[in-house]
mmCIF file of C-alpha atoms in Angstrom:
data_model
loop_
_atom_site.group_PDB
_atom_site.id
_atom_site.type_symbol
_atom_site.label_atom_id
_atom_site.label_comp_id
_atom_site.label_asym_id
_atom_site.label_seq_id
_atom_site.Cartn_x
_atom_site.Cartn_y
_atom_site.Cartn_z
ATOM 1 C CA UNK A 1 -38.599 -54.853 6.172
ATOM 2 C CA UNK A 2 -34.977 -55.849 6.553
ATOM 3 C CA UNK A 3 -32.921 -54.992 3.499
ATOM 4 C CA UNK A 4 -30.354 -57.506 2.307
ATOM 5 C CA UNK A 5 -27.171 -56.844 0.353
ATOM 6 C CA UNK A 6 -27.445 -58.592 -3.010
ATOM 7 C CA UNK A 7 -24.705 -56.681 -4.822
ATOM 8 C CA UNK A 8 -21.185 -57.761 -5.607
ATOM 9 C CA UNK A 9 -18.216 -56.027 -7.186
ATOM 10 C CA UNK A 10 -17.066 -57.691 -10.394
ATOM 11 C CA UNK A 11 -14.372 -56.702 -12.867
ATOM 12 C CA UNK A 12 -15.828 -56.100 -16.333
ATOM 13 C CA UNK A 13 -13.612 -54.888 -19.184
ATOM 14 C CA UNK A 14 -10.856 -54.172 -16.667
ATOM 15 C CA UNK A 15 -12.997 -51.927 -14.423
ATOM 16 C CA UNK A 16 -14.802 -52.683 -11.155
ATOM 17 C CA UNK A 17 -18.590 -52.760 -11.465
ATOM 18 C CA UNK A 18 -21.212 -52.941 -8.754
ATOM 19 C CA UNK A 19 -23.606 -55.661 -9.961
ATOM 20 C CA UNK A 20 -27.063 -56.428 -8.528
ATOM 21 C CA UNK A 21 -29.819 -58.784 -9.686
ATOM 22 C CA UNK A 22 -33.566 -59.051 -9.333
ATOM 23 C CA UNK A 23 -36.038 -61.638 -10.631
ATOM 24 C CA UNK A 24 -39.340 -60.605 -12.200
ATOM 25 C CA UNK A 25 -42.181 -63.035 -12.867
ATOM 26 C CA UNK A 26 -42.780 -61.407 -16.249
ATOM 27 C CA UNK A 27 -41.439 -61.563 -19.796
ATOM 28 C CA UNK A 28 -38.394 -59.434 -20.620
ATOM 29 C CA UNK A 29 -40.452 -56.977 -22.691
ATOM 30 C CA UNK A 30 -42.583 -56.063 -19.663
ATOM 31 C CA UNK A 31 -39.502 -55.584 -17.470
ATOM 32 C CA UNK A 32 -37.870 -53.531 -20.249
ATOM 33 C CA UNK A 33 -40.830 -51.148 -20.135
ATOM 34 C CA UNK A 34 -40.465 -50.730 -16.349
ATOM 35 C CA UNK A 35 -36.840 -49.644 -16.833
ATOM 36 C CA UNK A 36 -37.076 -47.564 -20.000
ATOM 37 C CA UNK A 37 -40.506 -45.986 -20.456
ATOM 38 C CA UNK A 38 -40.765 -42.552 -18.888
ATOM 39 C CA UNK A 39 -44.277 -43.095 -17.517
ATOM 40 C CA UNK A 40 -43.233 -46.412 -15.930
ATOM 41 C CA UNK A 41 -40.060 -44.918 -14.419
ATOM 42 C CA UNK A 42 -42.229 -42.311 -12.657
ATOM 43 C CA UNK A 43 -43.632 -45.098 -10.499
ATOM 44 C CA UNK A 44 -40.295 -45.785 -8.818
ATOM 45 C CA UNK A 45 -37.463 -43.343 -9.614
ATOM 46 C CA UNK A 46 -38.215 -40.448 -11.984
ATOM 47 C CA UNK A 47 -38.812 -39.702 -15.645
ATOM 48 C CA UNK A 48 -37.030 -38.582 -18.784
ATOM 49 C CA UNK A 49 -37.775 -35.986 -21.441
ATOM 50 C CA UNK A 50 -36.380 -35.691 -24.932
ATOM 51 C CA UNK A 51 -35.931 -37.896 -27.959
ATOM 52 C CA UNK A 52 -34.053 -41.099 -27.100
ATOM 53 C CA UNK A 53 -33.535 -41.825 -30.797
ATOM 54 C CA UNK A 54 -31.101 -38.878 -30.752
ATOM 55 C CA UNK A 55 -29.048 -40.732 -28.117
ATOM 56 C CA UNK A 56 -29.614 -38.270 -25.277
ATOM 57 C CA UNK A 57 -32.387 -37.440 -22.801
ATOM 58 C CA UNK A 58 -32.842 -35.311 -19.703
ATOM 59 C CA UNK A 59 -33.543 -37.376 -16.596
ATOM 60 C CA UNK A 60 -35.421 -36.037 -13.573
ATOM 61 C CA UNK A 61 -34.947 -38.088 -10.392
ATOM 62 C CA UNK A 62 -38.240 -37.282 -8.683
ATOM 63 C CA UNK A 63 -37.957 -40.029 -6.059
ATOM 64 C CA UNK A 64 -35.576 -37.793 -4.105
ATOM 65 C CA UNK A 65 -37.526 -34.541 -4.300
ATOM 66 C CA UNK A 66 -40.389 -32.771 -6.010
ATOM 67 C CA UNK A 67 -38.383 -30.296 -8.096
ATOM 68 C CA UNK A 68 -35.194 -32.042 -9.266
ATOM 69 C CA UNK A 69 -32.627 -30.549 -11.596
ATOM 70 C CA UNK A 70 -32.360 -32.659 -14.741
ATOM 71 C CA UNK A 71 -29.228 -34.633 -15.485
ATOM 72 C CA UNK A 72 -28.252 -35.360 -19.050
ATOM 73 C CA UNK A 73 -28.136 -39.014 -19.975
ATOM 74 C CA UNK A 74 -26.285 -40.341 -23.025
ATOM 75 C CA UNK A 75 -27.627 -43.605 -24.431
ATOM 76 C CA UNK A 76 -24.693 -45.760 -25.526
ATOM 77 C CA UNK A 77 -26.464 -49.024 -26.310
ATOM 78 C CA UNK A 78 -30.120 -49.946 -26.559
ATOM 79 C CA UNK A 79 -30.878 -53.537 -27.590
ATOM 80 C CA UNK A 80 -34.561 -53.991 -26.756
ATOM 81 C CA UNK A 81 -35.478 -55.995 -24.677
ATOM 82 C CA UNK A 82 -32.058 -57.369 -23.799
ATOM 83 C CA UNK A 83 -29.467 -54.704 -22.932
ATOM 84 C CA UNK A 84 -29.234 -51.004 -22.139
ATOM 85 C CA UNK A 85 -26.105 -48.920 -21.442
ATOM 86 C CA UNK A 86 -25.866 -45.216 -20.681
ATOM 87 C CA UNK A 87 -23.834 -42.501 -19.002
ATOM 88 C CA UNK A 88 -24.890 -39.591 -16.851
ATOM 89 C CA UNK A 89 -22.996 -36.345 -17.380
ATOM 90 C CA UNK A 90 -19.948 -35.720 -15.225
ATOM 91 C CA UNK A 91 -21.598 -32.465 -14.086
ATOM 92 C CA UNK A 92 -24.470 -34.410 -12.496
ATOM 93 C CA UNK A 93 -24.747 -34.606 -8.726
ATOM 94 C CA UNK A 94 -22.175 -37.149 -7.609
ATOM 95 C CA UNK A 95 -20.330 -37.017 -10.931
ATOM 96 C CA UNK A 96 -20.888 -39.055 -14.054
ATOM 97 C CA UNK A 97 -22.014 -42.663 -13.793
ATOM 98 C CA UNK A 98 -21.804 -45.494 -16.331
ATOM 99 C CA UNK A 99 -24.964 -47.586 -15.817
ATOM 100 C CA UNK A 100 -26.180 -50.707 -17.605
ATOM 101 C CA UNK A 101 -28.661 -53.522 -17.341
ATOM 102 C CA UNK A 102 -29.279 -56.826 -19.049
ATOM 103 C CA UNK A 103 -32.450 -58.921 -19.125
ATOM 104 C CA UNK A 104 -32.470 -62.701 -19.452
ATOM 105 C CA UNK A 105 -35.846 -64.395 -19.858
ATOM 106 C CA UNK A 106 -36.519 -68.087 -19.302
ATOM 107 C CA UNK A 107 -40.063 -69.472 -19.423
ATOM 108 C CA UNK A 108 -41.651 -66.049 -18.810
ATOM 109 C CA UNK A 109 -39.418 -65.224 -15.816
ATOM 110 C CA UNK A 110 -36.845 -62.468 -16.308
ATOM 111 C CA UNK A 111 -33.617 -61.916 -14.443
ATOM 112 C CA UNK A 112 -32.399 -58.323 -14.374
ATOM 113 C CA UNK A 113 -28.660 -57.823 -13.967
ATOM 114 C CA UNK A 114 -27.988 -54.171 -13.179
ATOM 115 C CA UNK A 115 -24.579 -52.579 -12.941
ATOM 116 C CA UNK A 116 -22.668 -49.392 -12.327
ATOM 117 C CA UNK A 117 -19.003 -48.990 -13.243
ATOM 118 C CA UNK A 118 -17.168 -47.756 -10.173
ATOM 119 C CA UNK A 119 -14.658 -44.930 -10.405
ATOM 120 C CA UNK A 120 -11.793 -44.607 -7.911
ATOM 121 C CA UNK A 121 -12.912 -43.052 -4.654
ATOM 122 C CA UNK A 122 -16.652 -43.487 -5.194
ATOM 123 C CA UNK A 123 -18.629 -44.126 -2.027
ATOM 124 C CA UNK A 124 -19.871 -47.660 -2.594
ATOM 125 C CA UNK A 125 -21.134 -47.570 1.013
ATOM 126 C CA UNK A 126 -23.936 -45.264 -0.144
ATOM 127 C CA UNK A 127 -24.173 -46.287 -3.825
ATOM 128 C CA UNK A 128 -24.881 -49.957 -3.043
ATOM 129 C CA UNK A 129 -27.717 -49.347 -0.583
ATOM 130 C CA UNK A 130 -29.129 -46.777 -3.003
ATOM 131 C CA UNK A 131 -29.391 -49.253 -5.865
ATOM 132 C CA UNK A 132 -30.835 -51.929 -3.556
ATOM 133 C CA UNK A 133 -33.518 -49.405 -2.592
ATOM 134 C CA UNK A 134 -34.319 -48.341 -6.151
ATOM 135 C CA UNK A 135 -34.333 -51.866 -7.564
ATOM 136 C CA UNK A 136 -36.732 -52.980 -4.829
ATOM 137 C CA UNK A 137 -38.925 -49.971 -5.690
ATOM 138 C CA UNK A 138 -38.787 -50.992 -9.369
ATOM 139 C CA UNK A 139 -39.814 -54.549 -8.523
ATOM 140 C CA UNK A 140 -42.689 -53.305 -6.345
ATOM 141 C CA UNK A 141 -43.916 -50.883 -9.033
ATOM 142 C CA UNK A 142 -43.624 -53.561 -11.713
ATOM 143 C CA UNK A 143 -45.801 -55.871 -9.606
ATOM 144 C CA UNK A 144 -48.441 -53.157 -9.129
ATOM 145 C CA UNK A 145 -47.489 -52.417 -5.535
ATOM 146 C CA UNK A 146 -46.899 -48.990 -4.011
ATOM 147 C CA UNK A 147 -43.176 -48.246 -4.409
ATOM 148 C CA UNK A 148 -43.408 -45.590 -1.708
ATOM 149 C CA UNK A 149 -43.910 -48.418 0.805
ATOM 150 C CA UNK A 150 -40.198 -49.194 0.305
ATOM 151 C CA UNK A 151 -38.470 -47.192 3.048
ATOM 152 C CA UNK A 152 -34.994 -45.686 2.517
ATOM 153 C CA UNK A 153 -34.143 -46.019 6.221
ATOM 154 C CA UNK A 154 -34.312 -49.825 5.856
ATOM 155 C CA UNK A 155 -31.374 -49.639 3.410
ATOM 156 C CA UNK A 156 -29.169 -46.844 4.656
ATOM 157 C CA UNK A 157 -27.250 -46.885 6.916
ATOM 158 C CA UNK A 158 -28.167 -50.573 7.485
ATOM 159 C CA UNK A 159 -26.225 -51.783 4.413
ATOM 160 C CA UNK A 160 -23.545 -49.085 4.397
ATOM 161 C CA UNK A 161 -20.743 -51.086 6.057
ATOM 162 C CA UNK A 162 -21.422 -54.250 4.055
ATOM 163 C CA UNK A 163 -21.131 -52.294 0.824
ATOM 164 C CA UNK A 164 -18.137 -50.250 1.984
ATOM 165 C CA UNK A 165 -16.313 -53.545 2.568
ATOM 166 C CA UNK A 166 -16.680 -54.334 -1.164
ATOM 167 C CA UNK A 167 -14.697 -51.252 -2.244
ATOM 168 C CA UNK A 168 -12.208 -52.181 -4.947
#
């Protein structure tokens, strides 16, 4: 497979955001489950533990290793099945990230718009390919395909320079 850069950098609320999209042939509620339910996340990126109604969970990114350290995730906004916003702790590997996604459904087809606010000095040359990889894994898992068939080496370093050129 040849990976393609789909992301752009857009200013939102005065800050640069890396923004990527994917289209799912399913209603928004089904896509919402792929991105928020712990058992569904396991299929493509990891899982969470805790009580999300308390506004905080521990996230384990198992797609990058079998015994990950949890990162704390603060839920800022949760408008099912339309919008989700959250922050990882600054102590997490790579520092804290502000992540969000929005779902827009038309006639049973849902467009996911996913974003990460970029902080000064962040390595968009690795962040961009990483999100391309994980979003393609999410799409594969959502469609009942084996997410492990998505190969990291198709994304990085192949897309590194294209993404680095987008640095704000």
